[in-house]
Coordinates of C-alpha atoms in Angstrom, one line a residue:
X1 CA 3.4 14.6 -51.8
X2 CA 0.1 15.7 -50.5
X3 CA -1.1 16.8 -47.0
X4 CA -4.6 16.5 -45.7
X5 CA -6.2 19.7 -44.6
X6 CA -6.9 18.3 -41.1
X7 CA -3.2 17.6 -40.5
X8 CA -2.2 21.3 -40.7
X9 CA -3.8 22.4 -37.4
X10 CA -2.3 19.4 -35.6
X11 CA 1.1 20.2 -37.1
X12 CA 0.7 23.8 -36.0
X13 CA -0.3 22.7 -32.5
X14 CA 2.8 20.5 -32.2
X15 CA 5.1 23.3 -33.3
X16 CA 3.4 25.7 -30.8
X17 CA 4.0 23.2 -28.0
X18 CA 7.6 22.9 -29.0
X19 CA 8.0 26.7 -29.2
X20 CA 6.4 27.6 -25.9
X21 CA 9.2 26.5 -23.6
X22 CA 11.8 28.4 -25.7
X23 CA 9.5 31.5 -25.7
X24 CA 9.2 31.3 -21.9
X25 CA 13.0 31.0 -21.6
X26 CA 13.6 33.9 -23.9
X27 CA 11.0 36.1 -22.1
X28 CA 12.4 35.4 -18.7
X29 CA 15.9 36.0 -19.8
X30 CA 14.8 39.3 -21.3
X31 CA 13.1 40.3 -18.0
X32 CA 16.2 39.3 -16.1
X33 CA 18.3 41.6 -18.3
X34 CA 15.9 44.5 -17.9
X35 CA 15.2 44.1 -14.1
X36 CA 18.7 43.1 -12.9
X37 CA 22.1 44.7 -12.8
X38 CA 24.0 42.1 -14.8
X39 CA 27.8 42.0 -14.5
X40 CA 30.0 42.2 -17.5
X41 CA 31.6 39.0 -18.9
X42 CA 35.0 40.0 -17.4
X43 CA 33.5 40.7 -14.0
X44 CA 31.4 37.5 -14.1
X45 CA 34.5 35.4 -15.0
X46 CA 36.5 36.9 -12.2
X47 CA 33.8 36.1 -9.7
X48 CA 33.5 32.5 -10.9
X49 CA 37.3 31.8 -11.0
X50 CA 37.9 33.5 -7.7
X51 CA 35.8 30.8 -5.9
X52 CA 38.2 28.8 -3.7
X53 CA 38.8 25.1 -4.5
X54 CA 37.0 23.9 -1.3
X55 CA 33.8 25.5 -2.5
X56 CA 34.0 23.7 -5.9
X57 CA 34.7 20.5 -4.1
X58 CA 31.9 20.9 -1.6
X59 CA 29.5 21.8 -4.4
X60 CA 30.6 18.7 -6.4
X61 CA 30.0 16.4 -3.4
X62 CA 26.6 18.0 -2.8
X63 CA 25.7 17.4 -6.4
X64 CA 26.7 13.8 -6.1
X65 CA 24.4 13.4 -3.0
X66 CA 21.6 15.1 -4.9
X67 CA 21.8 12.7 -7.9
X68 CA 22.1 9.7 -5.6
X69 CA 18.8 10.8 -4.0
X70 CA 17.2 11.1 -7.4
X71 CA 18.4 7.6 -8.3
X72 CA 16.6 6.3 -5.1
X73 CA 13.6 8.3 -6.2
X74 CA 13.5 6.4 -9.5
X75 CA 13.6 3.1 -7.6
X76 CA 10.5 4.1 -5.6
X77 CA 8.7 4.9 -8.9
X78 CA 9.8 1.5 -10.4
X79 CA 8.3 -0.3 -7.3
X80 CA 5.0 1.6 -7.7
X81 CA 4.7 0.6 -11.4
X82 CA 5.9 -3.0 -10.6
X83 CA 8.6 -3.1 -13.3
X84 CA 10.8 -5.4 -11.2
X85 CA 13.8 -3.2 -12.1
X86 CA 14.4 -1.3 -8.9
X87 CA 18.0 -2.3 -8.3
X88 CA 21.3 -0.6 -8.8
X89 CA 20.9 -0.4 -12.5
X90 CA 17.6 1.4 -12.2
X91 CA 19.2 3.9 -9.8
X92 CA 22.1 4.6 -12.2
X93 CA 19.8 4.9 -15.2
X94 CA 17.5 7.3 -13.3
X95 CA 20.4 9.5 -12.3
X96 CA 21.7 9.6 -15.9
X97 CA 18.2 10.2 -17.3
X98 CA 17.5 13.1 -15.0
X99 CA 21.0 14.6 -15.7
X100 CA 20.3 14.4 -19.5
X101 CA 16.6 15.6 -19.5
X102 CA 17.1 18.5 -17.0
X103 CA 19.6 20.0 -19.4
X104 CA 18.0 19.1 -22.7
X105 CA 14.5 20.1 -21.7
X106 CA 11.3 18.4 -22.8
X107 CA 11.7 16.1 -19.9
X108 CA 8.9 13.7 -20.7
X109 CA 10.4 12.8 -24.1
X110 CA 14.1 13.0 -23.3
X111 CA 13.7 11.3 -19.9
X112 CA 11.7 8.5 -21.3
X113 CA 14.2 7.9 -24.1
X114 CA 17.2 8.0 -21.7
X115 CA 15.6 5.5 -19.3
X116 CA 14.6 3.1 -22.2
X117 CA 18.1 3.4 -23.6
X118 CA 19.9 2.8 -20.4
X119 CA 17.8 0.1 -18.7
X120 CA 17.5 -3.2 -20.6
X121 CA 14.2 -4.8 -20.0
X122 CA 12.2 -1.6 -19.7
X123 CA 9.7 -1.2 -22.5
X124 CA 9.1 2.2 -24.2
X125 CA 5.6 2.4 -22.6
X126 CA 7.0 1.7 -19.1
X127 CA 9.7 4.3 -19.7
X128 CA 7.1 6.9 -20.5
X129 CA 4.9 5.9 -17.5
X130 CA 8.0 6.0 -15.2
X131 CA 9.1 9.4 -16.5
X132 CA 5.5 10.9 -16.1
X133 CA 5.2 9.4 -12.6
X134 CA 8.6 10.8 -11.5
X135 CA 7.7 14.3 -12.9
X136 CA 4.3 14.4 -11.4
X137 CA 5.2 13.1 -8.0
X138 CA 8.4 15.2 -7.8
X139 CA 6.4 18.3 -8.5
X140 CA 3.9 17.4 -5.8
X141 CA 6.8 16.6 -3.3
X142 CA 8.4 19.9 -4.3
X143 CA 5.2 21.7 -3.5
X144 CA 5.2 20.2 0.0
X145 CA 8.8 21.1 0.5
X146 CA 8.1 24.7 -0.6
X147 CA 5.1 24.9 1.8
X148 CA 7.2 23.7 4.8
X149 CA 10.1 26.1 3.8
X150 CA 7.8 29.1 3.4
X151 CA 6.7 28.5 7.0
X152 CA 10.1 27.7 8.5
X153 CA 12.3 30.1 6.6
X154 CA 10.4 32.4 4.2
X155 CA 12.7 34.3 1.8
X156 CA 10.5 37.4 2.2
X157 CA 8.0 38.2 5.0
X158 CA 4.3 37.4 4.6
X159 CA 4.5 34.0 2.8
X160 CA 3.7 31.7 5.8
X161 CA 0.0 31.6 4.9
X162 CA 0.9 30.3 1.4
X163 CA 3.0 27.5 3.0
X164 CA 0.2 26.5 5.3
X165 CA -2.3 26.4 2.5
X166 CA 0.0 24.1 0.5
X167 CA 0.5 21.7 3.4
X168 CA -3.2 21.6 4.1
X169 CA -3.9 20.7 0.5
X170 CA -1.2 18.1 0.5
X171 CA -2.7 16.5 3.7
X172 CA -6.2 16.4 2.1
X173 CA -4.8 14.7 -1.0
X174 CA -2.9 12.2 1.1
X175 CA -6.1 11.4 3.1
X176 CA -8.0 11.0 -0.2
X177 CA -5.4 8.7 -1.6
X178 CA -5.7 6.5 1.5
X179 CA -9.5 6.3 1.4
X180 CA -9.7 6.0 -2.4
X181 CA -6.4 4.2 -3.5
X182 CA -7.7 3.8 -7.1
X183 CA -9.5 6.2 -9.4
X184 CA -10.2 6.8 -13.0
X185 CA -9.0 9.8 -15.1
X186 CA -10.4 10.1 -18.6
X187 CA -11.5 6.5 -18.4
X188 CA -8.0 5.3 -17.4
X189 CA -7.6 3.4 -14.1
X190 CA -4.9 5.0 -12.0
X191 CA -3.5 4.1 -8.6
X192 CA -2.2 6.6 -6.0
X193 CA 1.2 5.9 -4.6
X194 CA 0.9 4.3 -1.2
X195 CA 1.6 6.2 2.0
X196 CA 4.9 4.4 2.2
X197 CA 5.8 5.5 -1.3
X198 CA 4.7 9.0 -0.6
X199 CA 6.9 9.1 2.5
X200 CA 9.9 7.7 0.5
X201 CA 9.3 10.1 -2.4
X202 CA 9.1 13.1 -0.1
X203 CA 12.2 12.1 1.8
X204 CA 14.3 11.6 -1.4
X205 CA 12.9 14.8 -2.9
X206 CA 13.8 16.7 0.2
X207 CA 17.3 15.2 0.2
X208 CA 17.7 16.2 -3.5
X209 CA 16.5 19.8 -2.9
X210 CA 18.7 20.2 0.2
X211 CA 21.8 18.9 -1.5
X212 CA 21.3 20.9 -4.7
X213 CA 20.5 24.0 -2.7
X214 CA 23.6 23.5 -0.6
X215 CA 25.7 23.3 -3.8
X216 CA 24.3 26.6 -4.9
X217 CA 24.8 28.1 -1.5
X218 CA 28.4 27.0 -1.4
X219 CA 29.1 28.6 -4.8
X220 CA 27.9 32.1 -3.7
X221 CA 30.8 34.5 -3.5
X222 CA 31.9 35.5 0.0
X223 CA 30.1 38.3 1.7
X224 CA 26.6 37.8 0.2
X225 CA 25.2 37.3 3.7
X226 CA 22.3 35.0 2.7
X227 CA 21.4 32.3 5.2
X228 CA 21.4 28.6 4.2
X229 CA 17.8 28.0 5.1
X230 CA 16.7 31.2 3.3
X231 CA 18.5 30.1 0.1
X232 CA 17.0 26.6 0.3
X233 CA 13.5 28.0 0.3
X234 CA 14.2 30.3 -2.6
X235 CA 15.8 27.5 -4.5
X236 CA 12.8 25.1 -4.0
X237 CA 10.4 27.7 -5.2
X238 CA 12.5 28.7 -8.2
X239 CA 13.0 25.0 -9.1
X240 CA 9.3 24.4 -9.1
X241 CA 8.8 27.3 -11.5
X242 CA 11.6 25.9 -13.7
X243 CA 10.0 22.5 -13.8
X244 CA 6.6 23.8 -14.7
X245 CA 8.0 26.0 -17.4
X246 CA 9.6 23.0 -19.3
X247 CA 12.3 25.4 -20.5
X248 CA 15.6 23.6 -21.4
X249 CA 17.4 23.4 -18.1
X250 CA 14.9 25.7 -16.5
X251 CA 17.0 28.5 -17.9
X252 CA 15.3 31.9 -17.5
X253 CA 12.5 31.1 -15.0
X254 CA 15.0 29.7 -12.5
X255 CA 17.3 32.7 -12.5
X256 CA 14.5 35.2 -12.6
X257 CA 12.7 33.6 -9.6
X258 CA 15.9 33.5 -7.6
X259 CA 16.7 37.1 -8.2
X260 CA 13.1 38.1 -7.2
X261 CA 13.2 35.9 -4.1
X262 CA 16.6 37.0 -2.9
X263 CA 16.6 40.8 -3.4
X264 CA 19.2 41.3 -0.7
X265 CA 21.8 39.4 -2.6
X266 CA 23.7 41.5 -5.2
X267 CA 22.7 40.6 -8.7
X268 CA 26.3 40.1 -9.9
X269 CA 27.1 37.7 -7.0
X270 CA 23.9 35.7 -7.6
X271 CA 24.4 35.5 -11.3
X272 CA 28.0 34.3 -10.8
X273 CA 26.9 31.6 -8.4
X274 CA 24.2 30.5 -10.8
X275 CA 26.7 30.3 -13.7
X276 CA 29.0 28.1 -11.5
X277 CA 26.0 26.1 -10.4
X278 CA 25.0 25.5 -14.1
X279 CA 28.5 24.1 -14.7
X280 CA 28.7 21.8 -11.7
X281 CA 25.1 20.7 -11.5
X282 CA 23.9 20.7 -15.1
X283 CA 26.7 20.7 -17.6
X284 CA 29.1 18.1 -16.1
X285 CA 26.3 15.6 -15.3
X286 CA 24.8 16.2 -18.8
X287 CA 28.1 15.4 -20.4
X288 CA 28.5 12.2 -18.3
X289 CA 24.9 11.2 -19.2
X290 CA 25.4 11.8 -22.9
X291 CA 28.5 9.6 -22.8
X292 CA 26.5 6.9 -21.1
X293 CA 23.8 7.2 -23.7
X294 CA 26.4 6.6 -26.4
X295 CA 27.8 3.6 -24.5
X296 CA 24.9 2.2 -22.4
X297 CA 26.8 -1.0 -21.7
X298 CA 28.8 0.9 -19.0
X299 CA 25.7 0.8 -16.8
X300 CA 25.4 -2.9 -16.8
X301 CA 24.2 -4.0 -13.4
X302 CA 26.7 -5.7 -11.2
X303 CA 25.8 -9.1 -9.8
X304 CA 24.4 -9.0 -6.3
X305 CA 24.5 -11.7 -3.7
X306 CA 21.4 -13.8 -3.3
X307 CA 20.2 -15.6 -0.3
X308 CA 18.6 -19.1 0.1
X309 CA 15.1 -17.7 -0.3
X310 CA 16.0 -16.1 -3.6
X311 CA 17.6 -19.3 -4.8
X312 CA 14.4 -21.3 -3.9
X313 CA 12.2 -18.6 -5.5
X314 CA 9.0 -16.8 -4.5
X315 CA 5.7 -17.7 -6.1
X316 CA 2.1 -16.8 -5.7
X317 CA -0.9 -19.3 -6.0
X318 CA -4.6 -18.7 -5.9
X319 CA -6.7 -19.4 -2.8
X320 CA -7.7 -22.8 -4.3
X321 CA -4.1 -23.9 -3.4
X322 CA -4.9 -23.8 0.4
X323 CA -3.7 -27.1 1.9
X324 CA -6.5 -29.2 3.4
X325 CA -4.3 -30.2 6.3
X326 CA -3.5 -26.6 7.4
X327 CA -3.6 -25.9 11.1
X328 CA -5.6 -22.6 10.8
X329 CA -8.9 -23.1 9.0
X330 CA -9.6 -19.4 9.1
X331 CA -7.1 -18.8 6.4
X332 CA -10.0 -19.8 4.1
X333 CA -11.0 -16.1 4.3
X334 CA -8.6 -15.5 1.4
X335 CA -11.2 -17.2 -0.9
X336 CA -13.2 -13.9 -0.6
X337 CA -10.8 -11.0 0.2
X338 CA -8.5 -11.4 -2.8
X339 CA -5.6 -13.0 -0.8
X340 CA -3.4 -15.7 -2.2
X341 CA -1.2 -18.5 -1.1
X342 CA 2.3 -17.1 -1.3
X343 CA 5.5 -19.2 -1.0
X344 CA 8.9 -17.9 0.1
X345 CA 11.0 -20.9 -0.8
X346 CA 9.5 -23.8 1.1
X347 CA 7.5 -21.6 3.5
X348 CA 3.9 -20.8 2.6
X349 CA 1.7 -18.1 4.0
X350 CA -1.8 -16.7 3.4
X351 CA -1.0 -13.3 2.0
X352 CA -3.3 -10.3 1.3
X353 CA -1.7 -7.6 -0.8
X354 CA -3.6 -4.3 -0.5
X355 CA -2.8 -0.7 -1.6
X356 CA -0.9 0.1 1.7
X357 CA 0.2 -3.2 3.2
X358 CA 1.2 -6.8 2.6
X359 CA -0.7 -8.7 5.3
X360 CA 0.2 -12.3 6.3
X361 CA -3.0 -13.7 7.8
X362 CA -2.6 -15.8 10.9
X363 CA 0.3 -18.3 11.2
X364 CA 2.2 -19.7 8.2
X365 CA 0.5 -22.5 6.3
X366 CA 3.7 -24.6 6.2
X367 CA 7.4 -24.4 6.7
X368 CA 9.6 -22.5 9.2
X369 CA 7.9 -19.4 10.7
X370 CA 11.3 -17.7 11.4
X371 CA 12.2 -17.8 7.8
X372 CA 9.2 -15.8 6.6
X373 CA 9.8 -12.4 8.3
X374 CA 12.7 -11.1 6.1
X375 CA 11.2 -12.3 2.8
X376 CA 7.8 -10.8 3.8
X377 CA 9.4 -7.5 4.5
X378 CA 11.3 -7.5 1.2
X379 CA 8.1 -8.4 -0.7
X380 CA 6.3 -5.5 0.9
X381 CA 9.2 -3.1 0.2
X382 CA 9.1 -4.1 -3.5
X383 CA 5.5 -2.9 -3.5
X384 CA 6.1 0.3 -1.5
X385 CA 3.9 -1.2 1.2
X386 CA 4.1 -2.0 4.9
X387 CA 4.5 -5.6 6.1
X388 CA 2.7 -7.2 9.0
X389 CA 1.5 -10.5 10.5
X390 CA -2.2 -10.2 11.5
X391 CA -3.8 -12.3 14.3
X392 CA -0.8 -14.6 14.6
X393 CA -0.3 -16.9 17.6
X394 CA 2.0 -16.2 20.6
X395 CA 4.7 -18.5 19.1
X396 CA 4.8 -16.6 15.8
X397 CA 4.8 -13.3 17.8
X398 CA 7.7 -14.4 19.9
X399 CA 9.7 -15.4 16.8
X400 CA 8.8 -12.0 15.2
X401 CA 10.1 -10.2 18.3
X402 CA 13.4 -12.2 18.1
X403 CA 13.7 -11.1 14.5
X404 CA 13.5 -7.4 15.5
X405 CA 9.9 -6.9 14.7
X406 CA 7.4 -4.9 16.7
X407 CA 4.7 -6.9 18.4
X408 CA 1.2 -5.8 19.6
X409 CA -1.5 -7.8 21.3
X410 CA -4.8 -7.2 19.5
X411 CA -7.2 -10.0 20.2
X412 CA -8.1 -13.2 21.9
X413 CA -9.5 -16.3 20.2
X414 CA -12.1 -18.6 21.7
X415 CA -11.2 -22.2 21.1
X416 CA -12.6 -25.6 22.3
X417 CA -12.3 -29.3 21.7
X418 CA -15.4 -30.7 19.9
X419 CA -14.5 -34.2 20.9
X420 CA -14.6 -33.4 24.7
X421 CA -17.3 -30.7 24.6
X422 CA -20.2 -31.0 27.0
X423 CA -23.0 -28.8 28.0
X424 CA -22.7 -29.7 31.6
X425 CA -21.1 -27.7 34.3
X426 CA -21.8 -24.3 35.9
X427 CA -19.7 -22.5 33.4
X428 CA -22.2 -23.4 30.6
X429 CA -25.3 -22.8 32.6
X430 CA -26.2 -19.9 30.3
X431 CA -25.8 -22.0 27.2
X432 CA -28.1 -24.7 28.5
X433 CA -30.8 -22.1 29.2
X434 CA -30.5 -20.6 25.7
X435 CA -30.7 -24.1 24.1
X436 CA -33.8 -24.9 26.0
X437 CA -35.4 -21.7 24.8
X438 CA -34.6 -22.6 21.2
X439 CA -35.9 -26.2 21.7
X440 CA -39.1 -24.9 23.3
X441 CA -39.7 -22.6 20.4
X442 CA -39.5 -25.5 17.9
X443 CA -36.3 -24.5 16.2
X444 CA -35.0 -27.2 13.8
X445 CA -31.2 -27.0 13.5
X446 CA -28.8 -29.2 11.5
X447 CA -26.4 -29.6 8.6
X448 CA -27.7 -29.3 5.1
X449 CA -27.1 -32.6 3.4
X450 CA -28.3 -31.5 -0.1
X451 CA -27.9 -28.2 -2.0
X452 CA -27.9 -25.1 0.1
X453 CA -31.0 -22.8 -0.1
X454 CA -29.1 -19.8 -1.3
X455 CA -32.2 -17.7 -2.1
X456 CA -33.5 -18.0 1.5
X457 CA -30.0 -17.5 2.9
X458 CA -29.6 -14.3 0.9
X459 CA -32.9 -13.1 2.3
X460 CA -31.8 -13.8 5.8
X461 CA -28.5 -12.0 5.2
X462 CA -30.3 -9.0 3.8
X463 CA -32.6 -8.9 6.8
X464 CA -29.7 -9.1 9.1
X465 CA -27.9 -6.3 7.4
X466 CA -31.0 -4.1 7.5
X467 CA -31.1 -4.6 11.3
X468 CA -27.3 -4.4 12.0
X469 CA -25.9 -2.3 9.1
X470 CA -23.6 -3.2 6.2
X471 CA -21.5 -6.3 6.9
X472 CA -17.8 -5.9 7.5
X473 CA -15.3 -7.6 5.2
X474 CA -11.7 -8.5 4.4
X475 CA -10.9 -10.3 7.7
X476 CA -14.6 -11.3 8.1
X477 CA -16.6 -13.2 5.6
X478 CA -19.6 -11.9 3.7
X479 CA -22.5 -13.7 2.1
X480 CA -21.7 -15.1 -1.4
X481 CA -22.9 -18.5 -2.7
X482 CA -19.5 -19.6 -4.1
X483 CA -17.7 -18.6 -0.9
X484 CA -20.3 -20.4 1.4
X485 CA -20.3 -23.5 -0.8
X486 CA -16.7 -24.1 0.3
X487 CA -17.7 -24.1 4.0
X488 CA -19.7 -26.2 6.4
X489 CA -23.1 -24.6 6.8
X490 CA -25.6 -25.1 9.6
X491 CA -29.2 -24.1 9.0
X492 CA -32.0 -23.1 11.4
X493 CA -35.7 -23.5 10.5
X494 CA -38.8 -22.4 12.3
X495 CA -42.2 -23.4 11.1
X496 CA -40.7 -24.4 7.7
X497 CA -39.0 -21.0 7.1
X498 CA -35.2 -20.5 7.2
X499 CA -34.6 -18.0 10.0
X500 CA -30.8 -18.2 10.2
X501 CA -27.6 -20.0 9.4
X502 CA -24.0 -20.3 10.5
X503 CA -21.0 -21.1 8.4
X504 CA -17.6 -22.6 9.4
X505 CA -14.2 -22.6 7.7
X506 CA -13.0 -26.2 7.5
X507 CA -9.7 -28.0 7.3
X508 CA -8.5 -31.5 8.4
X509 CA -7.4 -30.1 11.8
X510 CA -9.8 -27.3 12.7
X511 CA -13.1 -25.7 12.0
X512 CA -13.6 -22.0 12.6
X513 CA -16.8 -20.0 12.9
X514 CA -17.3 -17.4 10.2
X515 CA -20.8 -16.2 9.5
X516 CA -23.9 -16.1 11.7
X517 CA -26.9 -14.6 10.1
X518 CA -30.3 -14.4 11.9
X519 CA -33.5 -12.8 10.8
X520 CA -34.7 -10.1 13.2
X521 CA -37.1 -11.4 15.9
X522 CA -35.9 -15.0 15.8
X523 CA -36.6 -17.0 19.0
X524 CA -34.1 -16.6 21.8
X525 CA -31.2 -19.1 21.6
X526 CA -31.2 -19.6 17.9
X527 CA -27.6 -18.5 17.4
X528 CA -26.5 -20.7 20.3
X529 CA -28.3 -23.7 18.8
X530 CA -26.5 -23.1 15.4
X531 CA -23.1 -23.0 17.0
X532 CA -23.9 -26.0 19.2
X533 CA -24.9 -28.0 16.1
X534 CA -21.6 -26.9 14.4
X535 CA -19.7 -28.3 17.4
X536 CA -21.5 -31.6 17.2
X537 CA -20.9 -31.8 13.5
X538 CA -17.2 -31.2 14.0
X539 CA -17.1 -33.9 16.6
X540 CA -18.8 -36.3 14.3
X541 CA -16.1 -35.6 11.7
X542 CA -13.4 -36.2 14.2
X543 CA -12.1 -32.6 14.2
X544 CA -9.9 -32.0 17.3
X545 CA -10.3 -28.2 17.5
X546 CA -13.0 -25.6 16.8
X547 CA -12.5 -21.9 16.9
X548 CA -15.3 -19.5 17.7
X549 CA -13.1 -16.8 16.1
X550 CA -11.5 -13.8 18.0
X551 CA -12.7 -10.7 19.8
X552 CA -10.7 -7.5 20.2
X553 CA -8.4 -7.5 23.2
X554 CA -6.6 -4.2 23.5
X555 CA -7.0 -1.0 25.5
X556 CA -9.7 0.4 23.3
X557 CA -11.7 -2.8 23.2
X558 CA -13.2 -2.8 26.7
X559 CA -16.6 -1.6 25.5
X560 CA -16.5 -3.1 22.0
X561 CA -18.6 -6.1 21.0
X562 CA -19.8 -6.9 24.5
X563 CA -22.7 -8.9 23.1
X564 CA -20.3 -11.0 21.0
X565 CA -18.1 -11.6 24.0
X566 CA -21.0 -12.8 26.1
X567 CA -22.2 -15.0 23.3
X568 CA -18.9 -16.8 22.9
X569 CA -18.4 -17.0 26.7
X570 CA -21.5 -19.1 27.0
X571 CA -19.5 -22.0 25.5
X572 CA -16.8 -21.6 28.1
X573 CA -14.0 -21.8 25.6
X574 CA -10.2 -21.4 26.2
X575 CA -9.0 -17.9 25.3
X576 CA -5.8 -17.7 23.4
X577 CA -4.0 -14.4 22.7
X578 CA -3.6 -13.1 19.2
X579 CA -1.0 -10.6 18.0
X580 CA 0.0 -8.3 15.2
X581 CA 3.7 -8.0 14.2
X582 CA 5.4 -5.5 11.9
X583 CA 9.0 -4.5 11.2
X584 CA 8.6 -1.1 12.8
X585 CA 6.0 1.0 14.6
X586 CA 5.5 3.1 11.5
X587 CA 4.6 0.0 9.4
X588 CA 2.5 -1.2 12.3
X589 CA 0.5 2.1 12.2
X590 CA 0.1 2.0 8.5
X591 CA -1.0 -1.7 8.6
X592 CA -3.6 -1.0 11.3
X593 CA -5.0 1.9 9.5
X594 CA -5.2 -0.1 6.2
X595 CA -6.9 -3.1 7.9
X596 CA -9.5 -0.8 9.6
X597 CA -10.2 0.8 6.1
X598 CA -10.5 -2.7 4.5
X599 CA -12.8 -4.0 7.2
X600 CA -15.1 -1.0 7.2
X601 CA -14.9 -0.3 3.4
X602 CA -14.3 -3.7 1.8
X603 CA -14.4 -4.0 -2.0
X604 CA -17.5 -5.5 -3.6
X605 CA -18.0 -9.2 -3.2
X606 CA -17.1 -11.0 -6.5
X607 CA -18.7 -14.4 -7.3
X608 CA -16.4 -17.4 -6.8
X609 CA -14.8 -18.8 -10.0
X610 CA -16.3 -22.2 -9.5
X611 CA -19.0 -22.5 -6.9
X612 CA -19.3 -25.9 -5.4
X613 CA -22.4 -27.5 -3.9
X614 CA -22.5 -29.9 -1.0
X615 CA -24.5 -32.3 -3.0
X616 CA -25.6 -31.9 -6.6
X617 CA -29.3 -32.4 -6.6
X618 CA -31.5 -31.5 -9.6
X619 CA -34.6 -31.0 -7.4
X620 CA -32.9 -28.4 -5.2
X621 CA -34.4 -30.1 -2.2
X622 CA -33.3 -29.2 1.4
X623 CA -32.8 -31.8 4.0
X624 CA -31.3 -31.5 7.5
X625 CA -29.0 -34.0 9.1
X626 CA -29.4 -33.5 12.9
X627 CA -26.1 -34.1 14.6
X628 CA -25.8 -36.8 17.2

């Protein structure tokens, strides 16, 4: 048998990595022996066996609560990775894996093996990713817990500044994760946990630390005089050092840190409590976990009840599956923002899944609205995201409120009937004046009956953005040929040059205004002429309803978009209220923040998969059909 020369350094490095945790454990235990007044074995045994039964019982119950919290923690990690295994079986497997790995040490290896062994359907790669995610996020959550504890109940004076620094760093990282939900590390694309996931992870980590610290506090011999809050802070800091050390069971660093942080507690009392804690929190759970690893079938998931929606299924389809006869034409925005047509049983919605939220856009596409709220909330929860309906009608908002959701009025939509529209009347006096200005200037406006002049339209869009700033996105369309080729487009020419265009989402029941792009310095009334031509085109197609889209309508919207409001008011439309609904105010706040981020910082526009043209014409000629 031969070995290559290059393999020797790698073998030495592996052996060194394996030896370091044991060396750390041995060094810390040696320091503990040198610095502390350790009791004899007889004295230690007497202190442990003299603990009353109620303390052992309380510590056992606190240990059970701690491991239940850790099982819930694993479920949040499963949802982040999208394994689809976040049920009772995943909770039990997570509890057993942590019980085994925290005693055996080398958590990344032992935890991954235990999860893979105990959870059928989980691949080795997923088990490794899950274990790494749990370890990294738990350490981060533990840091936040330590920071808050150092401020609220420092074990020794003068550590509040360290706690404040930890919390400020955590807040900065949380803000960074919201603004930049995805990043690359060493060329690998990674995704931050959502704010909902961070909240859940922090809650379950805090529950685990509080329960485990309570178990240790209960096992202290009588007369130690240490306060519960003070011990919890010391326990959290010592646990963090133990996790970082990777020593088997954290032995050595954990005990040394506790003795240093609790100098007022007699060493013999603290060591006795730690010995009892090792038995109740480490040894017994490890024995149970080892038994389960030998007989993994004992963790077989129990059958859970399913509802009608689960029986009918949930499926996702691309934006091309949008029904032509839908009531809300504006749902066509999912052709650009990455949304999909999602079905919960027989009920379909236009759904946008983002890093922080699952947003149902407008009203359902089909089915019973009242049957969509609970499935949408479950869908979002499985993604560690908030759920909401955005810009829904008053009817949907009322049904949401009856389902226990929180409802907020956010906008009002301008709608009119193209079949009955007329420019006459005092309410449209301003519109008539604008249209006369456009006609006097020689503006030629109409529908394109051949291929769209995308090059000229792109120039107009670029000129518009130079004058007005980068275009918003996600809930508002942006220029892209494949996207516009699925819409009705009205063009405006002046002296043979394209000076602007307007696009409309279309369906069998409604048209909705999407884009208006005008070159700087165009004649007055050009935008009004474009929209008026769109109304006439909708009337010619027999469309009964046209929407000029919505404007903000809330307390902070009084001074926003005044020019847009005046523009739409020229057409004297009917104003219909639009609402936002979410299961709770917290999910409402997360959804609002996420939508603001997506509107102001939309992802890059991707070309449509299959751009369509209004009319295939090899000559790329442009002709206008003037509406009657």
